[in-house]
Amino acid sequence: MIAVRTEKLTKRFKKLTAVNAVSFEVNKGEIFGFLGPNGAGKTTTINMLSTLIAPTSGHAELEGYDIVKNRNGVRRSIGVVFQEPALDSRLTGRENLEFHAHMYGMRSGERKSRIAEVLALVELEDKASLMVNTFSGGMKRRLEIARGLMHRPAILFLDEPTLGLDTQTRRHIWDYVKKLNSETGITILLTTHYMEEADALSNRILILDHGRIVALDTPAQLKNVLGGDVIELSATGDTTSFAAKLQQEPWIQSAAVQEELVRLTLEKAETKVAAVVEAAVAGGLTLLSVNIRKPSLDDVFIHYTGKTIREENGDKPASRGKRGGHHDHG
Ligand SMILES: Nc1ncnc2c1ncn2[C@@H]1O[C@H](COP(=O)(O)OP(=O)(O)OP(=O)(O)O)[C@@H](O)[C@H]1O
Ligand SMILES: [Mg+2]
């Protein structure tokens, strides 16, 4: 059962191709994550799928409705929580929901019961009579999620649901999202540039970079691609030459450098640490630390794109992986 299907979906703004021939399918009931750095095209994709902007070319269907030919069908099927907060802070929590219900033409009886239902879902029943300007960031986000659920959409879009929230609040929001998905079976498309978030929530992750799909799989499979382990060295000296030299070794899958930090992906790292340290010393490096760990989604991103997800669009790429293409941002 397919909830969303896109085919070569493309959006150009003048010369910039923000979303470039993106094709994917989302299953019903899935939590599907869009992961990518700033400017990757996540919001633009969501904006096309939610019919806010028209694609330049390509197609997409949500719940069988075409995003261009049947926008009303699409709109009835979706709830959207925007990246930019969109609550009226001079109204109470409940009033914000009532306003939204009016816009959707909900009748009074249904309105009341739906509001009670969505408030319970995000555990804001007790706070609903307070003005939104007294809400914490996490409460506002939950209220926005509640609002997105008012008309019982089959699909919920969450664009950067925890942007700017502290770690603890972020984890709470993750719990609500998971609960919502498991209790109602709603399909969720979320965008994020937090790797842990994509990892914690998504059944599958689509990694976007410069408007293109660079990888699409389950978090576990994405990490498996990197083989066994990561050795991370922090060192002073010529880390670039050191990484370039190691890159030649058949047992190294990729070597990426960010200033003092060198990340190597390889199998059975514990059997190779000594050789890596020797090579570092022979290369004239002064080692500050060495650690072995399992790959994270950040490593996956580096592997495919040659840069970390934290480097904003326009930054100089400071590293490259063996299979990952070297990106020219110019
Ligand atoms: N209305 C617009 N006009 C021109 N360019 C735009 C417009 N909207 C987005 N862009 C550009 O398209 C690219 C993709 O932007 P988008 O907002 O989709 O990225 P994003 O992945 O959501 O990034 P972020 O993590 O910062 O939210 C960026 O280079 C952005 O500057
Ligand atoms: Mg965005």
GROMACS .gro file of C-alpha atoms and ligand atoms in nm:
model
  362
    1MET     CA    1   0.000   0.000   0.000
    2ILE     CA    2   0.155   0.323  -0.119
    3ALA     CA    3   0.084   0.659   0.047
    4VAL     CA    4   0.317   0.877  -0.158
    5ARG     CA    5   0.474   0.819  -0.496
    6THR     CA    6   0.694   1.069  -0.675
    7GLU     CA    7   0.841   1.040  -1.020
    8LYS     CA    8   1.128   1.265  -1.124
    9LEU     CA    9   0.985   1.543  -0.911
   10THR     CA   10   1.175   1.862  -0.990
   11LYS     CA   11   1.166   2.223  -0.875
   12ARG     CA   12   1.376   2.497  -1.027
   13PHE     CA   13   1.402   2.852  -0.894
   14LYS     CA   14   1.551   3.041  -1.189
   15LYS     CA   15   1.890   2.877  -1.237
   16LEU     CA   16   1.889   2.683  -0.912
   17THR     CA   17   1.752   2.330  -0.922
   18ALA     CA   18   1.636   2.293  -0.562
   19VAL     CA   19   1.484   1.946  -0.615
   20ASN     CA   20   1.628   1.742  -0.897
   21ALA     CA   21   1.437   1.446  -1.046
   22VAL     CA   22   1.350   1.289  -0.714
   23SER     CA   23   1.166   0.954  -0.733
   24PHE     CA   24   1.058   0.753  -0.429
   25GLU     CA   25   0.765   0.575  -0.269
   26VAL     CA   26   0.641   0.591   0.087
   27ASN     CA   27   0.435   0.304   0.225
   28LYS     CA   28   0.119   0.361   0.423
   29GLY     CA   29   0.190   0.374   0.795
   30GLU     CA   30   0.557   0.441   0.745
   31ILE     CA   31   0.765   0.710   0.914
   32PHE     CA   32   0.974   0.834   0.626
   33GLY     CA   33   1.262   1.071   0.696
   34PHE     CA   34   1.418   1.328   0.466
   35LEU     CA   35   1.768   1.393   0.588
   36GLY     CA   36   1.996   1.654   0.440
   37PRO     CA   37   2.197   1.967   0.515
   38ASN     CA   38   2.062   2.323   0.493
   39GLY     CA   39   1.945   2.398   0.143
   40ALA     CA   40   1.928   2.032   0.036
   41GLY     CA   41   1.571   2.075  -0.087
   42LYS     CA   42   1.375   1.917   0.199
   43THR     CA   43   1.127   2.199   0.252
   44THR     CA   44   1.087   2.251  -0.121
   45THR     CA   45   0.995   1.882  -0.158
   46ILE     CA   46   0.741   1.907   0.125
   47ASN     CA   47   0.600   2.228  -0.023
   48MET     CA   48   0.541   2.055  -0.356
   49LEU     CA   49   0.386   1.747  -0.196
   50SER     CA   50   0.157   1.963   0.015
   51THR     CA   51   0.054   2.163  -0.299
   52LEU     CA   52   0.193   2.494  -0.171
   53ILE     CA   53   0.415   2.526  -0.476
   54ALA     CA   54   0.387   2.363  -0.817
   55PRO     CA   55   0.661   2.135  -0.945
   56THR     CA   56   0.861   2.249  -1.247
   57SER     CA   57   0.840   1.896  -1.386
   58GLY     CA   58   0.777   1.542  -1.274
   59HIS     CA   59   0.481   1.393  -1.088
   60ALA     CA   60   0.365   1.301  -0.744
   61GLU     CA   61   0.060   1.129  -0.600
   62LEU     CA   62  -0.058   1.124  -0.240
   63GLU     CA   63  -0.324   0.872  -0.145
   64GLY     CA   64  -0.381   0.838  -0.518
   65TYR     CA   65  -0.437   1.213  -0.571
   66ASP     CA   66  -0.216   1.396  -0.817
   67ILE     CA   67  -0.051   1.703  -0.659
   68VAL     CA   68  -0.124   1.916  -0.965
   69LYS     CA   69  -0.451   1.776  -1.099
   70ASN     CA   70  -0.623   1.709  -0.769
   71ARG     CA   71  -0.495   1.952  -0.514
   72ASN     CA   72  -0.812   1.940  -0.305
   73GLY     CA   73  -0.787   1.564  -0.273
   74VAL     CA   74  -0.427   1.601  -0.163
   75ARG     CA   75  -0.513   1.877   0.084
   76ARG     CA   76  -0.784   1.671   0.248
   77SER     CA   77  -0.538   1.387   0.289
   78ILE     CA   78  -0.259   1.577   0.460
   79GLY     CA   79  -0.175   1.767   0.776
   80VAL     CA   80   0.127   1.995   0.769
   81VAL     CA   81   0.349   2.124   1.047
   82PHE     CA   82   0.566   2.390   0.890
   83GLN     CA   83   0.930   2.459   0.959
   84GLU     CA   84   0.840   2.817   1.048
   85PRO     CA   85   0.613   2.827   1.355
   86ALA     CA   86   0.262   2.933   1.259
   87LEU     CA   87   0.056   2.977   1.576
   88ASP     CA   88  -0.127   3.283   1.693
   89SER     CA   89   0.042   3.361   2.024
   90ARG     CA   90  -0.237   3.597   2.134
   91LEU     CA   91  -0.487   3.314   2.133
   92THR     CA   92  -0.509   3.022   2.372
   93GLY     CA   93  -0.409   2.672   2.264
   94ARG     CA   94  -0.773   2.575   2.218
   95GLU     CA   95  -0.855   2.891   2.023
   96ASN     CA   96  -0.576   2.816   1.780
   97LEU     CA   97  -0.729   2.475   1.715
   98GLU     CA   98  -1.080   2.623   1.686
   99PHE     CA   99  -0.959   2.872   1.430
  100HIS     CA  100  -0.809   2.592   1.224
  101ALA     CA  101  -1.129   2.385   1.254
  102HIS     CA  102  -1.334   2.679   1.124
  103MET     CA  103  -1.105   2.708   0.825
  104TYR     CA  104  -1.170   2.344   0.748
  105GLY     CA  105  -1.544   2.401   0.784
  106MET     CA  106  -1.584   2.161   1.075
  107ARG     CA  107  -1.916   2.172   1.258
  108SER     CA  108  -1.933   2.262   1.625
  109GLY     CA  109  -1.997   1.912   1.761
  110GLU     CA  110  -1.722   1.751   1.560
  111ARG     CA  111  -1.494   2.043   1.637
  112LYS     CA  112  -1.522   1.993   2.012
  113SER     CA  113  -1.460   1.621   2.004
  114ARG     CA  114  -1.170   1.648   1.760
  115ILE     CA  115  -1.005   1.919   1.967
  116ALA     CA  116  -1.034   1.707   2.280
  117GLU     CA  117  -0.893   1.410   2.091
  118VAL     CA  118  -0.589   1.584   1.945
  119LEU     CA  119  -0.512   1.766   2.270
  120ALA     CA  120  -0.509   1.431   2.448
  121LEU     CA  121  -0.281   1.285   2.185
  122VAL     CA  122  -0.014   1.547   2.248
  123GLU     CA  123  -0.094   1.567   2.622
  124LEU     CA  124  -0.187   1.933   2.626
  125GLU     CA  125  -0.540   1.904   2.776
  126ASP     CA  126  -0.433   2.087   3.092
  127LYS     CA  127  -0.270   2.374   2.908
  128ALA     CA  128  -0.530   2.436   2.638
  129SER     CA  129  -0.679   2.743   2.807
  130LEU     CA  130  -0.347   2.925   2.838
  131MET     CA  131  -0.231   3.184   2.590
  132VAL     CA  132   0.017   3.038   2.346
  133ASN     CA  133   0.271   3.308   2.431
  134THR     CA  134   0.309   3.140   2.770
  135PHE     CA  135   0.390   2.803   2.607
  136SER     CA  136   0.741   2.657   2.599
  137GLY     CA  137   0.895   2.574   2.261
  138GLY     CA  138   0.810   2.207   2.301
  139MET     CA  139   0.447   2.283   2.393
  140LYS     CA  140   0.411   2.504   2.086
  141ARG     CA  141   0.545   2.229   1.867
  142ARG     CA  142   0.302   1.978   2.018
  143LEU     CA  143   0.013   2.220   1.964
  144GLU     CA  144   0.117   2.257   1.601
  145ILE     CA  145   0.122   1.880   1.563
  146ALA     CA  146  -0.225   1.864   1.724
  147ARG     CA  147  -0.348   2.124   1.476
  148GLY     CA  148  -0.204   1.926   1.185
  149LEU     CA  149  -0.407   1.626   1.301
  150MET     CA  150  -0.743   1.802   1.340
  151HIS     CA  151  -0.900   1.687   1.016
  152ARG     CA  152  -0.770   1.327   1.051
  153PRO     CA  153  -0.524   1.334   0.765
  154ALA     CA  154  -0.389   1.008   0.627
  155ILE     CA  155  -0.047   1.168   0.596
  156LEU     CA  156   0.129   1.411   0.828
  157PHE     CA  157   0.420   1.628   0.717
  158LEU     CA  158   0.659   1.745   0.984
  159ASP     CA  159   0.918   1.990   0.856
  160GLU     CA  160   1.206   2.005   1.106
  161PRO     CA  161   0.980   1.914   1.399
  162THR     CA  162   1.240   1.979   1.669
  163LEU     CA  163   1.436   2.268   1.522
  164GLY     CA  164   1.564   2.490   1.800
  165LEU     CA  165   1.439   2.270   2.083
  166ASP     CA  166   1.664   2.143   2.362
  167THR     CA  167   1.768   1.779   2.368
  168GLN     CA  168   1.520   1.672   2.632
  169THR     CA  169   1.222   1.837   2.461
  170ARG     CA  170   1.339   1.694   2.132
  171ARG     CA  171   1.321   1.344   2.278
  172HIS     CA  172   0.970   1.410   2.406
  173ILE     CA  173   0.859   1.516   2.060
  174TRP     CA  174   1.012   1.196   1.922
  175ASP     CA  175   0.800   0.999   2.168
  176TYR     CA  176   0.483   1.179   2.056
  177VAL     CA  177   0.562   1.120   1.692
  178LYS     CA  178   0.624   0.750   1.749
  179LYS     CA  179   0.313   0.713   1.963
  180LEU     CA  180   0.102   0.891   1.707
  181ASN     CA  181   0.230   0.664   1.433
  182SER     CA  182   0.181   0.343   1.625
  183GLU     CA  183  -0.161   0.436   1.771
  184THR     CA  184  -0.321   0.582   1.459
  185GLY     CA  185  -0.123   0.422   1.177
  186ILE     CA  186  -0.079   0.764   1.018
  187THR     CA  187   0.190   0.795   0.751
  188ILE     CA  188   0.452   1.051   0.855
  189LEU     CA  189   0.696   1.234   0.631
  190LEU     CA  190   0.946   1.427   0.830
  191THR     CA  191   1.241   1.639   0.736
  192THR     CA  192   1.537   1.698   0.956
  193HIS     CA  193   1.901   1.782   0.946
  194TYR     CA  194   1.954   1.607   1.281
  195MET     CA  195   2.094   1.264   1.210
  196GLU     CA  196   1.995   1.120   1.547
  197GLU     CA  197   1.640   1.234   1.479
  198ALA     CA  198   1.620   1.063   1.142
  199ASP     CA  199   1.779   0.756   1.297
  200ALA     CA  200   1.549   0.746   1.600
  201LEU     CA  201   1.222   0.798   1.414
  202SER     CA  202   1.237   0.678   1.058
  203ASN     CA  203   1.153   0.338   0.919
  204ARG     CA  204   1.337   0.452   0.609
  205ILE     CA  205   1.556   0.752   0.537
  206LEU     CA  206   1.603   0.939   0.214
  207ILE     CA  207   1.926   1.137   0.213
  208LEU     CA  208   1.906   1.449   0.000
  209ASP     CA  209   2.198   1.665  -0.105
  210HIS     CA  210   2.180   1.949  -0.356
  211GLY     CA  211   1.829   1.838  -0.450
  212ARG     CA  212   1.929   1.483  -0.538
  213ILE     CA  213   1.871   1.152  -0.366
  214VAL     CA  214   2.207   1.021  -0.250
  215ALA     CA  215   2.074   0.724  -0.054
  216LEU     CA  216   1.742   0.567   0.045
  217ASP     CA  217   1.714   0.277   0.288
  218THR     CA  218   1.647   0.176   0.647
  219PRO     CA  219   1.881   0.337   0.901
  220ALA     CA  220   2.036  -0.003   0.973
  221GLN     CA  221   2.100  -0.079   0.607
  222LEU     CA  222   2.246   0.265   0.545
  223LYS     CA  223   2.496   0.207   0.821
  224ASN     CA  224   2.570  -0.147   0.703
  225VAL     CA  225   2.687  -0.008   0.372
  226LEU     CA  226   2.989   0.127   0.556
  227GLY     CA  227   3.086  -0.220   0.664
  228GLY     CA  228   3.197  -0.275   1.018
  229ASP     CA  229   3.345   0.018   1.201
  230VAL     CA  230   3.477   0.369   1.217
  231ILE     CA  231   3.817   0.468   1.356
  232GLU     CA  232   3.829   0.833   1.447
  233LEU     CA  233   4.163   0.999   1.512
  234SER     CA  234   4.221   1.345   1.629
  235ALA     CA  235   4.573   1.463   1.553
  236THR     CA  236   4.785   1.765   1.473
  237GLY     CA  237   5.005   1.766   1.163
  238ASP     CA  238   4.933   1.694   0.799
  239THR     CA  239   4.607   1.502   0.843
  240THR     CA  240   4.518   1.548   0.475
  241SER     CA  241   4.825   1.361   0.343
  242PHE     CA  242   4.779   1.097   0.609
  243ALA     CA  243   4.419   1.035   0.500
  244ALA     CA  244   4.517   1.035   0.132
  245LYS     CA  245   4.783   0.775   0.203
  246LEU     CA  246   4.548   0.551   0.402
  247GLN     CA  247   4.287   0.583   0.130
  248GLN     CA  248   4.523   0.375  -0.089
  249GLU     CA  249   4.512   0.082   0.154
  250PRO     CA  250   4.282  -0.199   0.038
  251TRP     CA  251   4.141  -0.246   0.390
  252ILE     CA  252   4.028   0.115   0.420
  253GLN     CA  253   3.684   0.186   0.274
  254SER     CA  254   3.694   0.559   0.313
  255ALA     CA  255   3.907   0.826   0.476
  256ALA     CA  256   3.760   1.167   0.551
  257VAL     CA  257   3.930   1.469   0.706
  258GLN     CA  258   3.787   1.765   0.892
  259GLU     CA  259   4.078   1.970   1.016
  260GLU     CA  260   4.224   1.773   1.309
  261LEU     CA  261   3.974   1.491   1.277
  262VAL     CA  262   4.029   1.189   1.052
  263ARG     CA  263   3.752   0.932   1.010
  264LEU     CA  264   3.828   0.595   0.860
  265THR     CA  265   3.566   0.335   0.773
  266LEU     CA  266   3.682  -0.024   0.764
  267GLU     CA  267   3.596  -0.373   0.880
  268LYS     CA  268   3.727  -0.527   1.202
  269ALA     CA  269   3.877  -0.201   1.319
  270GLU     CA  270   4.023  -0.361   1.632
  271THR     CA  271   4.269  -0.558   1.417
  272LYS     CA  272   4.385  -0.245   1.233
  273VAL     CA  273   4.422   0.017   1.504
  274ALA     CA  274   4.792  -0.057   1.551
  275ALA     CA  275   4.861  -0.017   1.179
  276VAL     CA  276   4.666   0.308   1.170
  277VAL     CA  277   4.854   0.449   1.468
  278GLU     CA  278   5.188   0.346   1.316
  279ALA     CA  279   5.098   0.514   0.989
  280ALA     CA  280   5.002   0.830   1.179
  281VAL     CA  281   5.332   0.839   1.365
  282ALA     CA  282   5.526   0.763   1.045
  283GLY     CA  283   5.339   1.052   0.882
  284GLY     CA  284   5.463   1.288   1.150
  285LEU     CA  285   5.126   1.335   1.321
  286THR     CA  286   5.087   1.396   1.693
  287LEU     CA  287   4.790   1.190   1.807
  288LEU     CA  288   4.547   1.351   2.049
  289SER     CA  289   4.292   1.071   2.061
  290VAL     CA  290   4.185   0.753   1.884
  291ASN     CA  291   3.848   0.587   1.911
  292ILE     CA  292   3.662   0.300   1.750
  293ARG     CA  293   3.288   0.306   1.709
  294LYS     CA  294   3.003   0.182   1.493
  295PRO     CA  295   2.906   0.401   1.197
  296SER     CA  296   2.647   0.674   1.247
  297LEU     CA  297   2.427   0.835   0.984
  298ASP     CA  298   2.675   1.121   0.981
  299ASP     CA  299   2.937   0.876   0.855
  300VAL     CA  300   2.688   0.757   0.594
  301PHE     CA  301   2.636   1.113   0.479
  302ILE     CA  302   3.011   1.174   0.456
  303HIS     CA  303   3.048   0.850   0.267
  304TYR     CA  304   2.800   0.954   0.000
  305THR     CA  305   2.866   1.326  -0.023
  306GLY     CA  306   3.220   1.380   0.098
  307LYS     CA  307   3.115   1.629   0.363
  308THR     CA  308   2.950   1.637   0.702
  309ILE     CA  309   2.588   1.727   0.730
  310ARG     CA  310   2.674   2.014   0.961
  311GLU     CA  311   2.865   2.199   0.693
  312GLU     CA  312   2.615   2.441   0.553
  313ASN     CA  313   2.553   2.481   0.186
  314GLY     CA  314   2.828   2.692   0.034
  315ASP     CA  315   3.098   2.577   0.274
  316LYS     CA  316   3.409   2.430   0.129
  317PRO     CA  317   3.398   2.051   0.145
  318ALA     CA  318   3.679   1.947   0.376
  319SER     CA  319   3.671   1.577   0.317
  320ARG     CA  320   3.582   1.311   0.072
  321GLY     CA  321   3.502   0.942   0.080
  322LYS     CA  322   3.615   0.678  -0.165
  323ARG     CA  323   3.276   0.620  -0.322
  324GLY     CA  324   3.127   0.956  -0.235
  325GLY     CA  325   3.162   1.207  -0.514
  326HIS     CA  326   3.349   1.525  -0.445
  327HIS     CA  327   3.104   1.811  -0.461
  328ASP     CA  328   3.182   2.141  -0.613
  329HIS     CA  329   2.960   2.394  -0.444
  330GLY     CA  330   3.054   2.681  -0.672
  331LIG     N1  331   1.115   3.057  -0.311
  331LIG     C1  332   1.243   3.035  -0.341
  331LIG     N2  333   1.307   3.110  -0.435
  331LIG     C2  334   1.434   3.087  -0.466
  331LIG     N3  335   1.511   2.991  -0.410
  331LIG     C3  336   1.454   2.914  -0.317
  331LIG     C4  337   1.317   2.931  -0.278
  331LIG     N4  338   1.289   2.838  -0.183
  331LIG     C5  339   1.402   2.768  -0.164
  331LIG     N5  340   1.500   2.812  -0.244
  331LIG     C6  341   1.636   2.755  -0.251
  331LIG     O1  342   1.624   2.617  -0.280
  331LIG     C7  343   1.722   2.542  -0.208
  331LIG     C8  344   1.655   2.439  -0.123
  331LIG     O2  345   1.587   2.505  -0.017
  331LIG     P1  346   1.501   2.427   0.093
  331LIG     O3  347   1.437   2.529   0.180
  331LIG     O4  348   1.414   2.330   0.023
  331LIG     O5  349   1.613   2.349   0.172
  331LIG     P2  350   1.602   2.265   0.307
  331LIG     O6  351   1.663   2.131   0.278
  331LIG     O7  352   1.464   2.268   0.359
  331LIG     O8  353   1.701   2.346   0.403
  331LIG     P3  354   1.691   2.378   0.562
  331LIG     O9  355   1.760   2.263   0.630
  331LIG    O10  356   1.771   2.504   0.575
  331LIG    O11  357   1.549   2.395   0.600
  331LIG     C9  358   1.804   2.644  -0.131
  331LIG    O12  359   1.919   2.674  -0.204
  331LIG    C10  360   1.711   2.763  -0.122
  331LIG    O13  361   1.784   2.883  -0.111
  332MG      MG  362   1.379   2.335   0.533
   0.00000   0.00000   0.00000
